[in-house]
Amino acid sequence: MQCDCMAYKRPMKKLLIHYNNLGAAMKKVHLLFLLLASVLVKAKDLRWVNSYDERFHFACPTGQSIYHIISQHKNEHEDRLWNFSCKYTLTSVSGCLSYYDVNDFDDDLNFQCPYHKVITEIGSYHDNHHEDRRWSFTCCGGGGYCTGSCSWTSYQNNFDGPLDYIVPSGYYLVGASSYHENKHEDRRWQFLICSSGC
């Protein structure tokens, strides 16, 4: 009985061609992965609303107010990364007021919304000479909130330390206070919160 060896070689050849094509495809996928990784490394970390030394502006969706503030400091930049979260507060929105540059560099910051308004937007820009930020706030009022009892929190961070503050249930963020220290090139923060008296 004679063997047709070519019959066995042909499927093997097809298999090798398929394997080589698969190898080329895998190389392309690997290259695409590396390219994507390099883009993500260069891009801003999406956990934060800013990069170090950058200006930012954060605004809650309509009818919401800021209730969670997170920040971390880095000595290399002498600046902070920031992030904010919002919660439903107002059933209708009216009478929004914006306050720009409420502090000077290296000076104390003391800000408070007018009665019956809550903080809905925060903005800031950094100066490398002072290694500090100037701050802006927007306060909105409307249905569902009127100022009740208020109190200042204790300081929520140490110099160069992390900040992670959540406004307690039933309260709303209406003010902020901080002071700057040149030794650390950083600020300590405390917040004014109020219940709704409606």
Coordinates of C-alpha atoms in Angstrom, one line a residue:
M1 CA 0.0 0.0 0.0
Q2 CA 1.5 3.3 -1.1
C3 CA 1.3 6.4 1.2
D4 CA 0.2 9.8 -0.3
C5 CA 2.5 11.8 2.0
M6 CA 1.5 15.1 0.4
A7 CA -2.1 14.6 1.7
Y8 CA -0.6 14.8 5.2
K9 CA 1.7 17.7 4.5
R10 CA -1.0 20.0 3.0
P11 CA -3.1 20.3 6.3
M12 CA 0.1 20.8 8.2
K13 CA 1.1 23.6 5.9
K14 CA -2.3 25.3 6.3
L15 CA -1.9 25.0 10.1
L16 CA 1.5 26.6 10.0
I17 CA 0.2 29.5 7.9
H18 CA -2.8 30.0 10.3
Y19 CA -0.4 29.9 13.3
N20 CA 1.9 32.5 11.6
N21 CA -1.1 34.7 10.9
L22 CA -2.3 34.4 14.5
G23 CA 1.2 35.4 15.7
A24 CA 1.1 38.5 13.5
A25 CA -2.3 39.4 14.9
M26 CA -1.1 38.8 18.5
K27 CA 1.8 41.2 17.8
K28 CA -0.6 43.8 16.6
V29 CA -2.8 43.4 19.7
H30 CA 0.3 43.6 22.0
L31 CA 1.4 46.8 20.2
L32 CA -2.0 48.3 20.6
F33 CA -2.0 47.5 24.3
L34 CA 1.4 49.2 24.8
L35 CA 0.2 52.3 22.9
L36 CA -3.0 52.5 25.0
A37 CA -1.0 52.1 28.2
S38 CA 1.4 54.9 27.2
V39 CA -1.6 57.2 26.5
L40 CA -3.2 56.4 29.8
V41 CA 0.1 57.1 31.7
K42 CA 0.4 60.5 30.0
A43 CA -3.3 61.4 30.5
K44 CA -4.7 62.9 33.7
D45 CA -5.7 60.3 36.3
L46 CA -9.5 60.2 36.0
R47 CA -10.0 59.9 39.8
W48 CA -9.1 63.6 40.0
V49 CA -10.6 66.7 38.5
N50 CA -7.2 68.3 38.1
S51 CA -3.5 67.5 37.5
Y52 CA -0.9 69.1 39.7
D53 CA -0.4 72.9 39.1
E54 CA -3.5 72.9 36.8
R55 CA -6.6 75.1 36.9
F56 CA -9.9 73.3 37.5
H57 CA -13.6 74.0 37.6
F58 CA -16.1 71.4 39.0
A59 CA -19.9 71.8 38.8
C60 CA -22.6 69.5 40.2
P61 CA -25.5 68.5 37.9
T62 CA -28.5 70.8 38.2
G63 CA -30.3 70.4 41.6
Q64 CA -27.3 68.8 43.4
S65 CA -24.7 70.1 45.8
I66 CA -21.2 69.0 46.8
Y67 CA -21.1 66.5 49.6
H68 CA -17.8 64.6 49.3
I69 CA -14.4 66.2 49.0
I70 CA -11.2 64.2 48.5
S71 CA -7.7 65.5 48.1
Q72 CA -4.1 64.4 48.3
H73 CA -0.9 66.5 48.5
K74 CA 2.4 65.9 46.7
N75 CA 5.6 67.7 48.0
E76 CA 7.3 67.4 44.6
H77 CA 4.6 69.8 43.2
E78 CA 3.6 71.5 46.4
D79 CA 0.0 71.2 45.2
R80 CA -3.0 69.0 45.7
L81 CA -5.2 66.8 43.5
W82 CA -8.9 67.2 44.1
N83 CA -12.2 65.3 43.5
F84 CA -15.8 66.0 44.4
S85 CA -19.1 64.2 44.5
C86 CA -22.6 65.6 44.6
K87 CA -26.0 64.7 46.1
Y88 CA -29.6 65.7 45.3
T89 CA -30.5 68.8 47.2
L90 CA -32.8 71.2 45.4
T91 CA -36.1 70.3 43.8
S92 CA -35.8 73.5 41.7
V93 CA -32.9 75.9 41.2
S94 CA -32.8 79.7 41.4
G95 CA -30.7 82.6 42.3
C96 CA -27.2 81.1 41.7
L97 CA -24.3 83.4 42.7
S98 CA -20.6 83.0 41.8
Y99 CA -17.8 84.3 43.9
Y100 CA -14.3 84.5 42.3
D101 CA -10.9 84.6 43.9
V102 CA -12.3 84.7 47.5
N103 CA -8.7 84.5 48.9
D104 CA -5.3 85.9 48.1
F105 CA -2.3 83.6 47.8
D106 CA -0.8 82.6 51.2
D107 CA -3.8 84.3 53.0
D108 CA -6.6 82.8 55.0
L109 CA -9.8 81.7 53.1
N110 CA -13.2 82.2 54.8
F111 CA -16.2 81.7 52.6
Q112 CA -19.8 81.2 53.3
C113 CA -22.9 81.0 51.0
P114 CA -25.7 83.5 51.6
Y115 CA -28.7 82.0 53.6
H116 CA -30.8 79.4 51.8
K117 CA -28.0 78.5 49.3
V118 CA -25.6 75.6 49.1
I119 CA -22.2 75.1 47.3
T120 CA -22.8 73.7 43.8
E121 CA -19.5 74.6 42.1
I122 CA -15.8 74.9 43.0
G123 CA -13.0 76.3 41.0
S124 CA -9.3 77.0 41.6
Y125 CA -6.0 77.9 40.0
H126 CA -2.4 77.4 41.2
D127 CA 0.5 79.8 41.3
N128 CA 4.0 78.2 41.4
H129 CA 5.7 81.3 42.9
H130 CA 3.4 81.2 46.0
E131 CA 2.8 77.4 45.8
D132 CA -0.8 78.1 46.7
R133 CA -4.3 78.3 45.1
R134 CA -7.0 80.9 44.8
W135 CA -10.5 79.7 45.0
S136 CA -13.9 80.4 43.6
F137 CA -17.4 79.1 44.6
T138 CA -20.9 79.1 43.2
C139 CA -23.9 78.9 45.6
C140 CA -27.5 78.1 44.5
G141 CA -30.8 78.2 46.2
G142 CA -34.3 76.9 45.3
G143 CA -37.0 74.5 46.4
G144 CA -36.1 71.8 48.9
Y145 CA -33.5 73.7 51.0
C146 CA -33.6 76.5 53.5
T147 CA -30.9 77.2 56.0
G148 CA -31.4 75.4 59.4
S149 CA -28.8 74.8 62.1
C150 CA -25.2 75.2 61.1
S151 CA -21.8 74.3 62.4
W152 CA -18.1 74.3 61.4
T153 CA -16.3 71.0 61.2
S154 CA -12.9 70.4 62.8
Y155 CA -9.9 70.6 60.5
Q156 CA -10.2 67.7 58.1
N157 CA -6.5 67.3 57.1
N158 CA -3.0 67.8 58.3
F159 CA -0.4 69.7 56.3
D160 CA 0.8 67.4 53.4
G161 CA -1.8 64.8 54.5
P162 CA -4.9 63.4 52.7
L163 CA -8.3 64.9 53.0
D164 CA -11.5 62.8 52.7
Y165 CA -14.6 64.6 54.0
I166 CA -18.2 63.5 53.6
V167 CA -21.1 65.8 54.6
P168 CA -23.3 63.9 57.1
S169 CA -26.8 62.8 56.1
G170 CA -29.3 65.6 56.5
Y171 CA -26.7 68.4 56.2
Y172 CA -25.4 70.4 53.2
L173 CA -22.1 72.1 52.4
V174 CA -22.4 75.9 52.6
G175 CA -18.9 77.2 53.4
A176 CA -15.2 76.5 53.6
S177 CA -12.3 77.9 55.6
S178 CA -8.6 77.3 55.3
Y179 CA -5.2 78.7 56.2
H180 CA -1.9 78.4 54.4
E181 CA 1.6 77.6 55.8
N182 CA 4.7 78.4 53.8
K183 CA 6.8 75.8 55.6
H184 CA 4.6 73.0 54.2
E185 CA 3.2 75.0 51.2
D186 CA -0.2 73.6 51.9
R187 CA -3.6 74.4 53.5
R188 CA -5.6 72.9 56.3
W189 CA -9.4 72.8 55.6
Q190 CA -12.6 72.9 57.6
F191 CA -16.1 73.2 56.3
L192 CA -19.4 74.8 57.2
I193 CA -22.4 72.5 57.0
C194 CA -26.1 73.3 57.6
S195 CA -29.3 71.3 58.0
S196 CA -32.4 72.2 56.0
G197 CA -35.0 74.1 58.0
C198 CA -37.8 73.8 55.5

